[in-house]
Amino acid sequence: MVYADDASEPISSEYARFQIKYDMFFKDKTIFVPNDISVGSLANFDYFYRNIAVNPDSIIVNVDNDDCLFDVDALLKIKKEFDCGADVTVGSCLRLDKPLKRYHVESFKECWKRNGDNIWLHPKCFKRYLCNWIQDGLIRDGKFIGVSTDYAIMLPIVEHAENPRQIKNLIYLFDPSKENSTKILKYGEGKPLEMRRFLLERGRKDHEKKVVAVIGDGNILPESEEYKAAKSLGRALVDSGYKVQTGGLGGVMEAALAGAKESERYVHGTTIAVIPSKDANDANEYADVVVPTGLDIMRNSKVVDANAVVVIGGGAGTLSEISIAWQKFKLIIALKGFGGWADKLAGKPLDSRVRYPKVEKDSIYGVMTIEEVLRLLELNIDKYDRKHSAIKWRKNK
């Protein structure tokens, strides 16, 4: 447990310090972070996830100092959801200022369309690796955001979560503090509403920027023509308004991200690395967002979770990614001229299944130039929108 005391009143600070130092339960399980001056909740959270909770598989449970988990089995109920595949959970909570009101999350998808929905619900719980999507999103105009802080944290996390859930049981007591009630005066009349609008608009823009995965040889040298082509491709993709996602290691993966960062349209958060280990430091230096899966070769399924996939060269690992992308109904484009599976499969369907009945000659599209890649993306990326669902065996009855 980590307890951050943000320069609270002496009686509160000393009580917490005493409990953590002498209580048999807390003293060996708690990291105490005392602040001499108040820096705000987001500054404390930013320090926490960057420097303390560094294990990507950790489950982060947020509890405000003036609130509590009032169900004795709250943590067990939260963990049960994560054991069943959740990567984010919210709520449910009892608000002391609105004790009869019950909150519901209509949907976690595109919640920015619904004024953020109720993704703020306490307790906010999520896997640590999802914090990598926050980047510098807690800061505006060089300062940590002081209002609408729940949305600042949760909008990027929920947007990139695969299985967010709402816990229906009331497990959290939410007591809005006097400090929260005076924030409108502190930050100026109308600021909370303006800030939420800013965060929602930022969430919309992030959602609408499509992601292209670039896959291929991982062992080529920077002076090779293949590396140079992948670098040019990464730059061209960002020039055209896309984000670039790779497996985050060397060769084509490194080149594509390096090129992406050279684009004049590059902004922080544009380059994404989905790596096989749990150690974010294993990613190449050009990755803004690192997703340390800990899945080893099984992480190939995550790499191709994008709006489209471009293949350059490639061996067995690339072939597995192509196969998964095909099964996941992705638009796949092979940039020819560098051998490997890109050249072998260019212009061919991977199997006989009909993925898109209305798409004539659906296949792994083969092209010779980056300009052709961009043209195919422009023409087809919105057509290839089918989602993979669970594999089911339809037995003969």
XYZ file of C-alpha atoms in Angstrom:
397
model
C 0.000 0.000 0.000
C 1.153 3.541 -0.771
C -0.126 6.464 1.293
C 0.495 9.942 -0.094
C -0.068 12.752 2.387
C -0.458 15.923 0.334
C 0.485 18.393 3.089
C -2.704 17.715 5.014
C -3.575 19.338 8.353
C -1.142 18.366 11.158
C -3.666 16.254 13.031
C -4.408 14.179 9.925
C -0.765 13.917 8.867
C 0.476 12.895 12.318
C -2.305 10.353 12.749
C -1.384 8.716 9.422
C 2.314 8.775 10.279
C 1.651 7.148 13.676
C -0.579 4.437 12.191
C 1.896 3.551 9.463
C 4.844 3.463 11.847
C 3.350 1.526 14.757
C 0.251 -0.365 13.612
C 1.092 -4.058 13.152
C -0.932 -4.284 9.950
C 0.348 -1.148 8.212
C 3.966 -0.776 9.263
C 5.428 -3.515 7.083
C 3.018 -3.075 4.187
C 2.931 0.676 3.577
C 5.073 3.211 1.763
C 4.493 6.664 3.251
C 4.983 9.658 0.911
C 4.688 12.906 2.896
C 4.606 16.221 1.036
C 5.756 19.426 2.733
C 3.643 21.434 0.295
C 0.485 20.456 -1.534
C 1.101 19.425 -5.151
C -2.346 18.062 -5.998
C -3.763 14.585 -6.513
C -2.568 14.156 -10.099
C 1.024 15.078 -9.283
C 0.978 12.449 -6.532
C -0.579 9.869 -8.855
C 1.931 10.648 -11.602
C 4.835 10.091 -9.213
C 3.243 6.913 -7.867
C 2.731 5.095 -11.147
C 6.030 6.186 -12.683
C 8.277 5.467 -9.691
C 6.580 3.080 -7.263
C 3.993 0.877 -8.979
C 6.246 -0.205 -11.825
C 5.065 -3.830 -12.219
C 2.827 -3.713 -15.332
C 0.574 -6.465 -13.967
C -0.107 -4.693 -10.669
C -3.737 -3.854 -9.945
C -3.977 -0.222 -8.829
C -6.857 0.541 -6.445
C -7.466 4.257 -5.802
C -8.859 5.261 -2.414
C -9.087 8.934 -1.457
C -7.953 9.925 2.026
C -11.446 10.966 3.122
C -13.166 7.878 1.643
C -13.066 4.171 2.382
C -13.817 0.684 1.102
C -16.808 -0.155 3.281
C -17.439 -3.706 2.113
C -15.149 -6.062 4.058
C -14.792 -8.160 0.897
C -14.265 -5.190 -1.420
C -10.734 -6.130 -2.427
C -11.744 -9.740 -2.984
C -14.595 -8.641 -5.243
C -12.260 -6.379 -7.194
C -9.653 -9.118 -7.567
C -12.304 -11.602 -8.692
C -13.181 -9.328 -11.617
C -9.523 -9.084 -12.636
C -9.079 -12.842 -12.261
C -11.962 -13.214 -14.722
C -10.242 -11.029 -17.308
C -11.046 -7.437 -16.407
C -8.297 -4.878 -16.879
C -10.347 -1.970 -15.477
C -13.143 -1.810 -12.913
C -15.126 1.131 -11.573
C -17.674 1.546 -8.748
C -20.048 1.198 -7.352
C -20.057 3.817 -4.616
C -22.363 5.440 -2.094
C -22.109 9.239 -2.126
C -22.903 10.796 1.215
C -24.093 13.991 -0.474
C -26.442 11.977 -2.756
C -27.172 8.820 -0.745
C -30.192 7.677 -2.756
C -28.624 8.052 -6.182
C -27.233 5.020 -7.978
C -24.844 5.375 -10.896
C -24.476 3.221 -13.975
C -21.942 3.151 -16.793
C -23.926 2.972 -20.019
C -20.850 1.918 -21.987
C -17.101 2.288 -21.732
C -16.841 2.668 -25.515
C -16.501 6.205 -26.828
C -17.626 7.581 -23.482
C -16.469 11.031 -24.573
C -19.661 11.130 -26.668
C -21.721 10.984 -23.450
C -19.968 13.667 -21.434
C -17.595 11.040 -20.037
C -20.396 8.752 -18.822
C -19.766 7.601 -15.224
C -16.243 6.273 -15.676
C -15.285 8.397 -12.637
C -17.037 5.934 -10.309
C -15.035 5.016 -7.211
C -13.080 2.912 -6.612
C -11.149 3.322 -9.853
C -9.063 0.174 -10.392
C -6.871 -0.769 -13.340
C -3.822 -2.698 -14.453
C -0.641 -0.647 -14.156
C 0.357 -1.027 -17.814
C -2.706 0.987 -18.846
C -1.123 4.024 -17.187
C 1.332 4.063 -20.093
C -1.465 5.529 -22.208
C -1.754 8.567 -19.950
C 1.627 9.977 -21.023
C 1.570 13.723 -20.279
C -2.222 13.843 -20.233
C -2.354 14.957 -16.597
C -0.672 18.248 -17.479
C -2.056 21.296 -19.251
C -0.152 24.498 -19.914
C 2.801 23.147 -17.932
C 0.777 22.448 -14.764
C -0.970 19.402 -13.357
C -4.719 19.588 -13.874
C -6.557 20.581 -10.702
C -10.182 19.807 -11.606
C -11.945 16.955 -13.420
C -9.027 14.811 -12.278
C -10.955 11.525 -12.480
C -11.560 12.074 -16.181
C -7.937 13.068 -16.771
C -6.868 9.651 -15.474
C -9.696 7.448 -16.697
C -10.405 8.673 -20.243
C -7.114 7.390 -21.749
C -7.172 4.257 -19.587
C -10.731 3.270 -20.511
C -10.136 4.092 -24.184
C -7.356 1.502 -24.372
C -8.745 -1.111 -21.982
C -9.817 -4.416 -23.501
C -12.251 -5.541 -20.823
C -13.481 -2.733 -18.532
C -16.269 -3.576 -16.106
C -18.502 -1.931 -13.550
C -18.840 -3.645 -10.176
C -22.511 -3.472 -9.279
C -22.082 -3.977 -5.523
C -21.724 -0.902 -3.349
C -18.170 -1.299 -2.101
C -16.977 2.299 -1.656
C -18.008 5.199 0.575
C -17.518 8.487 -1.263
C -17.577 11.580 0.926
C -16.989 14.721 -1.197
C -14.620 16.857 0.835
C -14.855 20.559 1.557
C -11.717 20.969 -0.520
C -13.469 19.482 -3.552
C -16.520 21.685 -3.049
C -14.364 24.827 -3.131
C -12.364 23.905 -6.232
C -14.631 25.986 -8.440
C -13.612 29.048 -6.449
C -9.967 27.979 -6.384
C -9.704 27.419 -10.130
C -12.214 30.021 -11.253
C -15.921 29.909 -12.017
C -16.750 27.560 -14.869
C -13.289 25.962 -14.953
C -14.357 22.396 -14.037
C -16.858 22.339 -16.919
C -14.339 23.879 -19.306
C -11.683 21.388 -18.240
C -13.985 18.426 -18.727
C -14.856 19.666 -22.221
C -11.151 19.973 -22.982
C -10.477 16.419 -21.766
C -13.442 14.967 -23.669
C -12.384 16.679 -26.880
C -8.857 15.378 -26.428
C -10.277 11.889 -25.925
C -12.305 12.201 -29.121
C -9.290 13.270 -31.154
C -7.190 10.442 -29.755
C -9.897 7.906 -30.577
C -10.282 9.105 -34.153
C -6.567 8.812 -34.925
C -6.257 5.333 -36.385
C -3.413 2.932 -35.549
C -1.354 1.083 -38.163
C 0.779 -1.851 -37.028
C 4.076 -2.340 -38.857
C 5.523 -5.847 -38.664
C 8.547 -7.551 -40.191
C 12.158 -8.619 -39.727
C 13.509 -7.938 -36.262
C 17.210 -8.460 -36.962
C 18.036 -6.195 -39.899
C 20.730 -3.511 -39.613
C 20.113 0.254 -39.811
C 22.139 0.531 -43.008
C 19.970 -2.026 -44.840
C 17.455 -0.943 -47.474
C 14.716 -2.750 -45.577
C 15.416 -0.720 -42.426
C 15.408 2.505 -44.446
C 12.107 1.563 -46.069
C 10.500 0.811 -42.696
C 11.750 4.138 -41.371
C 10.322 6.004 -44.353
C 7.047 4.130 -43.912
C 6.792 5.133 -40.246
C 7.372 8.778 -41.099
C 4.841 8.684 -43.954
C 2.173 7.074 -41.764
C 2.410 9.835 -39.167
C 2.519 12.459 -41.929
C -0.830 11.007 -43.023
C -2.350 11.212 -39.537
C -1.878 7.676 -38.218
C -0.312 6.319 -35.051
C 2.345 3.616 -35.493
C 2.391 0.388 -33.480
C 5.089 -2.294 -33.549
C 6.476 -5.133 -31.443
C 8.813 -2.564 -29.897
C 12.152 -4.316 -30.394
C 14.737 -4.037 -33.207
C 14.828 -4.118 -37.000
C 11.619 -3.111 -38.759
C 9.992 -2.466 -35.370
C 12.644 0.062 -34.389
C 12.866 1.641 -37.826
C 9.132 2.314 -38.127
C 8.976 4.036 -34.739
C 12.159 6.014 -35.423
C 10.713 7.264 -38.691
C 7.410 8.117 -37.037
C 9.174 10.448 -34.608
C 10.778 12.336 -37.507
C 7.400 13.383 -38.906
C 6.442 17.052 -38.637
C 3.014 15.861 -37.431
C 4.472 13.750 -34.642
C 3.124 14.367 -31.138
C 3.984 12.499 -27.976
C 1.971 9.288 -27.782
C 2.132 8.538 -31.519
C 4.546 5.588 -31.270
C 3.388 2.398 -29.535
C 5.456 -0.658 -28.580
C 3.772 -3.929 -27.624
C 6.682 -5.904 -26.207
C 6.932 -9.601 -25.226
C 8.411 -9.085 -21.742
C 7.111 -7.465 -18.569
C 10.003 -5.001 -18.481
C 9.177 -1.717 -20.218
C 12.900 -0.999 -20.477
C 13.163 -3.733 -23.114
C 11.465 -1.505 -25.689
C 13.482 0.493 -28.183
C 14.153 4.165 -27.499
C 11.588 5.440 -29.989
C 8.486 4.120 -28.212
C 6.262 6.665 -26.469
C 3.768 4.157 -25.122
C 5.126 0.786 -23.993
C 2.748 -2.106 -23.346
C 4.793 -4.796 -21.522
C 2.621 -7.853 -22.030
C 4.752 -10.575 -20.438
C 3.296 -12.934 -23.061
C 6.524 -13.753 -24.930
C 5.672 -14.903 -28.457
C 1.947 -14.851 -27.641
C 2.181 -11.064 -27.629
C 2.052 -11.215 -31.453
C -1.726 -11.270 -31.136
C -1.591 -7.890 -29.369
C 0.789 -6.312 -31.896
C -1.742 -6.633 -34.727
C -4.605 -5.193 -32.677
C -4.709 -2.120 -34.888
C -6.856 -0.644 -37.635
C -4.515 -2.015 -40.299
C -1.271 -4.005 -40.624
C 1.661 -3.362 -42.969
C 4.218 -6.153 -43.511
C 7.856 -5.747 -44.588
C 9.885 -8.939 -45.102
C 9.511 -11.196 -42.102
C 10.170 -14.693 -40.820
C 8.242 -17.114 -38.628
C 7.253 -14.495 -36.052
C 5.906 -12.217 -38.766
C 4.011 -15.140 -40.307
C 2.251 -15.773 -36.989
C 1.287 -12.093 -36.824
C -0.056 -12.186 -40.370
C -2.115 -15.292 -39.561
C -3.610 -13.699 -36.464
C -4.302 -10.441 -38.286
C -6.094 -12.398 -41.011
C -8.229 -14.199 -38.437
C -8.969 -10.876 -36.747
C -10.284 -9.456 -40.041
C -7.561 -6.810 -40.338
C -6.614 -4.930 -43.477
C -3.172 -6.344 -44.366
C -0.772 -4.712 -46.824
C 2.533 -6.278 -47.871
C 5.303 -3.914 -48.990
C 7.176 -6.027 -51.512
C 10.820 -6.055 -52.494
C 12.475 -7.273 -49.304
C 11.723 -10.979 -49.415
C 10.271 -12.895 -46.500
C 6.594 -13.592 -45.995
C 5.570 -10.168 -47.263
C 6.709 -11.104 -50.769
C 5.470 -14.702 -50.533
C 1.923 -13.765 -49.534
C 1.455 -10.485 -51.399
C -1.686 -10.520 -53.538
C -3.018 -13.746 -52.014
C -5.730 -14.620 -49.497
C -4.338 -16.565 -46.573
C -7.125 -19.123 -46.774
C -10.517 -19.622 -48.391
C -12.682 -17.987 -45.725
C -14.874 -15.085 -46.794
C -13.970 -12.303 -44.402
C -15.776 -9.433 -46.144
C -18.436 -10.470 -48.676
C -18.709 -6.918 -50.010
C -14.946 -6.453 -50.479
C -13.932 -7.646 -53.927
C -10.731 -9.716 -53.979
C -10.048 -9.487 -50.250
C -6.451 -10.581 -49.785
C -3.092 -9.562 -48.397
C -2.658 -6.592 -50.698
C 0.747 -6.391 -52.369
C 2.374 -3.051 -53.229
C 5.799 -1.815 -54.270
C 5.802 1.717 -52.848
C 4.909 3.574 -49.667
C 2.620 5.820 -51.688
C 0.595 2.744 -52.623
C 0.434 1.731 -48.959
C -1.041 5.112 -48.056
C -3.500 4.953 -50.938
C -4.754 1.515 -49.912
C -5.136 2.687 -46.313
C -7.142 5.690 -47.417
C -9.447 3.594 -49.607
C -9.935 0.567 -47.367
C -9.229 1.184 -43.685
C -12.840 2.078 -42.880
C -14.142 -0.969 -44.773
C -12.119 -3.382 -42.649
C -13.996 -2.799 -39.412
C -15.181 -6.272 -38.478
C -14.306 -7.368 -34.935
C -13.117 -10.797 -33.901
C -15.269 -12.537 -31.325
C -14.583 -15.685 -29.370
C -13.879 -18.847 -31.342
C -16.839 -21.208 -31.074
C -17.210 -24.792 -32.205
C -20.541 -25.230 -33.958
C -21.124 -28.918 -33.454
C -23.615 -30.796 -35.606
C -26.725 -31.383 -33.576
